[in-house]
Amino acid sequence: HRDLHSFPTRRSSDLQQLELLLQEFFLHPTGQLPAYEWNFSDVNPPVHAWAAIFLHRTEQHLHGEGDIDFLKRCFTKLMLNFSWWVNRKDRYGNNLFEGGFLGLDNIGVFDRSAPLPGGGHLEQADGTAWMALFCQNMFEIATELAAYEPGSYADIAAKFGDHFLWIARAMNQTGPDGMWDEEDGFYYDVLRFPDGTSQRLKVRSMVGLLPLCATTVLRPWS
């Protein structure tokens, strides 16, 4: 928890750091963002859109209005990062995402950044949940910007709303292809074998709880 009233001396620094990370000398031409200093090519959860809207809301709370130009600049770069996730981490185009290292590998049964023994691929409940939240955050940013420029952002807001519904449907579908196990009442990763068959990896961990965190409350704009 951060006391919002401590932000006046820190907020400009936070805005600058986020914008710096989204600059072209950090953002890869494909849209990938660096993970950390010892492995730029690894993958971290896509929380940058959440950070952008959080900082904007904080500015509104403190000063009565947010920095719309900041939000526009971030939104453009985050669109590139969103496209990278969709094109690189949704291997089969079924709205179930991989990701690899996402901060929860200490509770996995194997290294999710390494190739799986015997082949196949792992569709991750946490990676998919992070993408669901990414859609929600981008939808919230787009609706905020649409209040100022309806013609430019209203359609793209609808696009992110639709994409969230596609991900939610894919996660909750019945059968072995879905991540939700009705009998257990829990989300699991899905292991896809080279022959095309799939099986839920029934390991109960924080990975299976993250889909519950993909929630956004939208308030009427004023």
C-alpha positions as MATLAB code, in Angstrom:
seq = 'HRDLHSFPTRRSSDLQQLELLLQEFFLHPTGQLPAYEWNFSDVNPPVHAWAAIFLHRTEQHLHGEGDIDFLKRCFTKLMLNFSWWVNRKDRYGNNLFEGGFLGLDNIGVFDRSAPLPGGGHLEQADGTAWMALFCQNMFEIATELAAYEPGSYADIAAKFGDHFLWIARAMNQTGPDGMWDEEDGFYYDVLRFPDGTSQRLKVRSMVGLLPLCATTVLRPWS';
ca = [
       0.000    0.000    0.000;
       1.284    3.470   -0.909;
      -0.071    6.589    0.718;
      -1.412    8.676   -2.169;
      -0.435   11.878   -0.380;
       3.228   10.886   -0.631;
       2.998   11.137   -4.423;
       3.488   14.906   -4.981;
       7.261   14.526   -4.630;
       7.375   11.177   -6.449;
       4.679   11.174   -9.108;
       6.688   12.940  -11.837;
       9.538   10.471  -11.297;
       7.127    7.506  -11.614;
       5.666    8.907  -14.833;
       9.131    9.451  -16.267;
      10.315    5.946  -15.369;
       7.341    4.288  -17.046;
       7.696    6.431  -20.167;
      11.429    5.698  -20.233;
      10.795    1.939  -20.221;
       8.418    2.379  -23.168;
      10.908    4.396  -25.238;
      12.253    2.979  -28.504;
      15.699    2.193  -27.048;
      14.059   -0.246  -24.595;
      10.985   -1.335  -26.562;
      12.021   -3.907  -29.181;
      10.719   -3.362  -32.743;
       8.555   -6.471  -32.231;
       6.921   -4.852  -29.192;
       8.695   -6.904  -26.535;
       9.685   -5.129  -23.321;
      12.871   -6.110  -21.444;
      12.493   -8.257  -18.361;
      15.484   -7.556  -16.119;
      19.176   -6.778  -16.374;
      20.474  -10.362  -16.468;
      18.123  -11.491  -19.250;
      16.370   -8.833  -21.338;
      14.752  -11.506  -23.536;
      12.888  -13.209  -20.693;
       9.223  -12.417  -20.085;
       7.628  -10.596  -17.166;
       3.903  -10.165  -16.512;
       2.404   -7.382  -18.684;
       1.606   -4.966  -15.859;
       2.725   -1.789  -17.633;
      -0.801   -0.835  -18.751;
      -1.989   -1.241  -15.170;
       0.862    1.029  -14.036;
      -0.114    3.679  -16.611;
      -3.774    3.842  -15.600;
      -2.841    3.677  -11.891;
      -0.546    6.702  -12.235;
      -3.214    8.535  -14.225;
      -5.849    7.875  -11.550;
      -3.415    9.003   -8.880;
      -2.881   12.299  -10.731;
      -6.655   12.736  -10.906;
      -6.980   12.109   -7.172;
      -4.261   14.577   -6.257;
      -4.847   17.353   -8.775;
      -8.368   16.919  -10.125;
      -7.169   15.877  -13.590;
      -4.766   13.367  -15.081;
      -2.042   13.740  -17.671;
      -3.877   12.788  -20.856;
      -0.810   13.307  -23.040;
       1.112   10.855  -20.852;
      -1.711    8.329  -21.188;
      -1.775    8.718  -24.980;
       1.967    8.202  -25.302;
       1.873    5.093  -23.114;
      -1.164    3.676  -24.914;
       0.550    3.790  -28.305;
       3.596    1.894  -27.056;
       1.480   -0.570  -25.057;
      -0.424   -1.433  -28.223;
       2.875   -2.706  -29.644;
       3.545   -4.776  -26.541;
       0.019   -6.198  -26.598;
       0.521   -7.255  -30.226;
       3.796   -8.953  -29.263;
       2.013  -11.046  -26.633;
      -0.779  -11.999  -29.023;
       1.571  -12.904  -31.873;
       4.373  -14.580  -29.893;
       2.792  -16.133  -26.805;
      -0.507  -17.462  -28.195;
       1.119  -20.263  -30.150;
      -2.088  -21.851  -31.454;
      -4.209  -18.725  -31.771;
      -6.752  -20.038  -29.262;
      -6.484  -17.177  -26.719;
      -4.582  -19.328  -24.220;
      -1.132  -17.933  -23.552;
       2.281  -19.204  -22.635;
       4.832  -16.814  -21.167;
       7.572  -18.782  -19.478;
       9.051  -17.045  -16.455;
       6.302  -14.937  -14.876;
       7.509  -14.696  -11.303;
       5.899  -17.917  -10.093;
       8.422  -20.503  -11.296;
       9.479  -21.221   -7.726;
       6.231  -23.162   -7.322;
       6.260  -24.904  -10.710;
       7.126  -28.564  -11.238;
       9.687  -27.599  -13.913;
      11.377  -24.564  -15.421;
       8.699  -22.952  -17.580;
      11.284  -20.964  -19.534;
      12.973  -24.152  -20.760;
      11.711  -26.566  -23.443;
       9.459  -29.249  -22.021;
      10.852  -32.784  -21.704;
       9.508  -34.856  -24.569;
       8.276  -31.843  -26.502;
       4.944  -30.109  -26.309;
       4.035  -26.713  -24.900;
       2.522  -25.357  -21.714;
      -0.394  -22.938  -21.857;
      -0.238  -21.096  -18.559;
      -3.178  -20.111  -16.383;
      -1.192  -17.188  -14.990;
       0.039  -16.002  -18.405;
      -3.518  -16.136  -19.724;
      -4.863  -14.333  -16.657;
      -2.260  -11.582  -17.054;
      -3.394  -11.131  -20.657;
      -7.017  -10.916  -19.544;
      -5.998   -8.142  -17.136;
      -3.924   -6.499  -19.894;
      -7.087   -6.349  -22.037;
      -9.037   -4.800  -19.171;
      -6.344   -2.199  -18.502;
      -6.133   -1.255  -22.189;
      -9.927   -1.068  -22.337;
      -9.933    1.277  -19.342;
      -7.229    3.483  -20.875;
      -9.037    3.586  -24.221;
     -12.361    4.534  -22.630;
     -10.612    7.290  -20.659;
      -9.076    8.660  -23.859;
     -12.363    8.259  -25.743;
     -13.906   10.786  -23.367;
     -11.617   13.348  -24.996;
     -11.426   11.925  -28.532;
     -14.382    9.582  -29.159;
     -13.622    9.096  -32.832;
     -10.069    7.954  -32.174;
     -10.459    5.594  -29.238;
     -14.036    4.288  -28.981;
     -13.542    1.515  -31.543;
     -10.241    0.362  -30.069;
     -11.840    0.239  -26.620;
     -14.459   -2.153  -28.003;
     -11.669   -4.258  -29.532;
     -10.038   -4.787  -26.129;
     -13.409   -5.557  -24.552;
     -14.000   -8.244  -27.183;
     -10.526   -9.676  -26.720;
     -11.078  -10.049  -22.990;
     -14.273  -12.011  -23.647;
     -12.420  -14.320  -26.058;
      -9.773  -15.044  -23.438;
     -12.361  -15.610  -20.698;
     -14.279  -18.018  -22.941;
     -11.102  -19.939  -23.837;
     -10.089  -20.285  -20.191;
     -13.492  -21.467  -19.050;
     -14.423  -23.817  -21.877;
     -15.327  -27.373  -20.928;
     -13.194  -30.347  -21.849;
      -9.420  -30.859  -21.698;
      -8.691  -27.729  -23.737;
      -9.994  -25.387  -21.045;
      -8.116  -24.352  -17.919;
     -11.087  -24.454  -15.539;
     -11.704  -27.803  -13.852;
     -15.343  -27.916  -12.793;
     -14.876  -30.896  -10.501;
     -11.924  -29.384   -8.633;
     -13.160  -25.787   -8.842;
      -9.698  -24.603   -9.856;
      -7.695  -23.305  -12.827;
      -4.781  -25.376  -14.142;
      -2.105  -25.007  -16.794;
      -2.773  -27.018  -19.956;
      -0.030  -29.275  -21.321;
      -0.249  -29.698  -25.098;
       1.575  -32.723  -26.471;
       3.238  -32.931  -29.910;
       0.432  -35.169  -31.198;
      -2.149  -32.440  -30.554;
      -3.721  -33.909  -27.434;
      -3.871  -31.915  -24.230;
      -4.126  -32.461  -20.500;
      -4.564  -30.201  -17.506;
      -1.518  -30.111  -15.266;
      -3.218  -30.607  -11.918;
      -0.858  -28.777   -9.591;
      -2.612  -26.498   -7.119;
      -0.646  -23.301   -6.711;
      -0.952  -19.529   -6.926;
      -0.933  -19.936  -10.717;
      -4.503  -21.228  -10.529;
      -5.682  -18.300   -8.411;
      -4.422  -15.502  -10.656;
      -7.441  -15.670  -13.018;
      -9.500  -14.340  -10.071;
      -7.301  -11.234  -10.048;
      -8.153  -10.263  -13.627;
     -10.837   -7.831  -12.476;
     -11.341   -4.152  -13.243;
     -13.923   -1.743  -11.813;
     -14.971    0.940  -14.293;
     -16.446    4.125  -12.895;
     -18.580    6.644  -14.828;
     -16.388    9.278  -16.432;
     -16.981   12.835  -15.308;
];
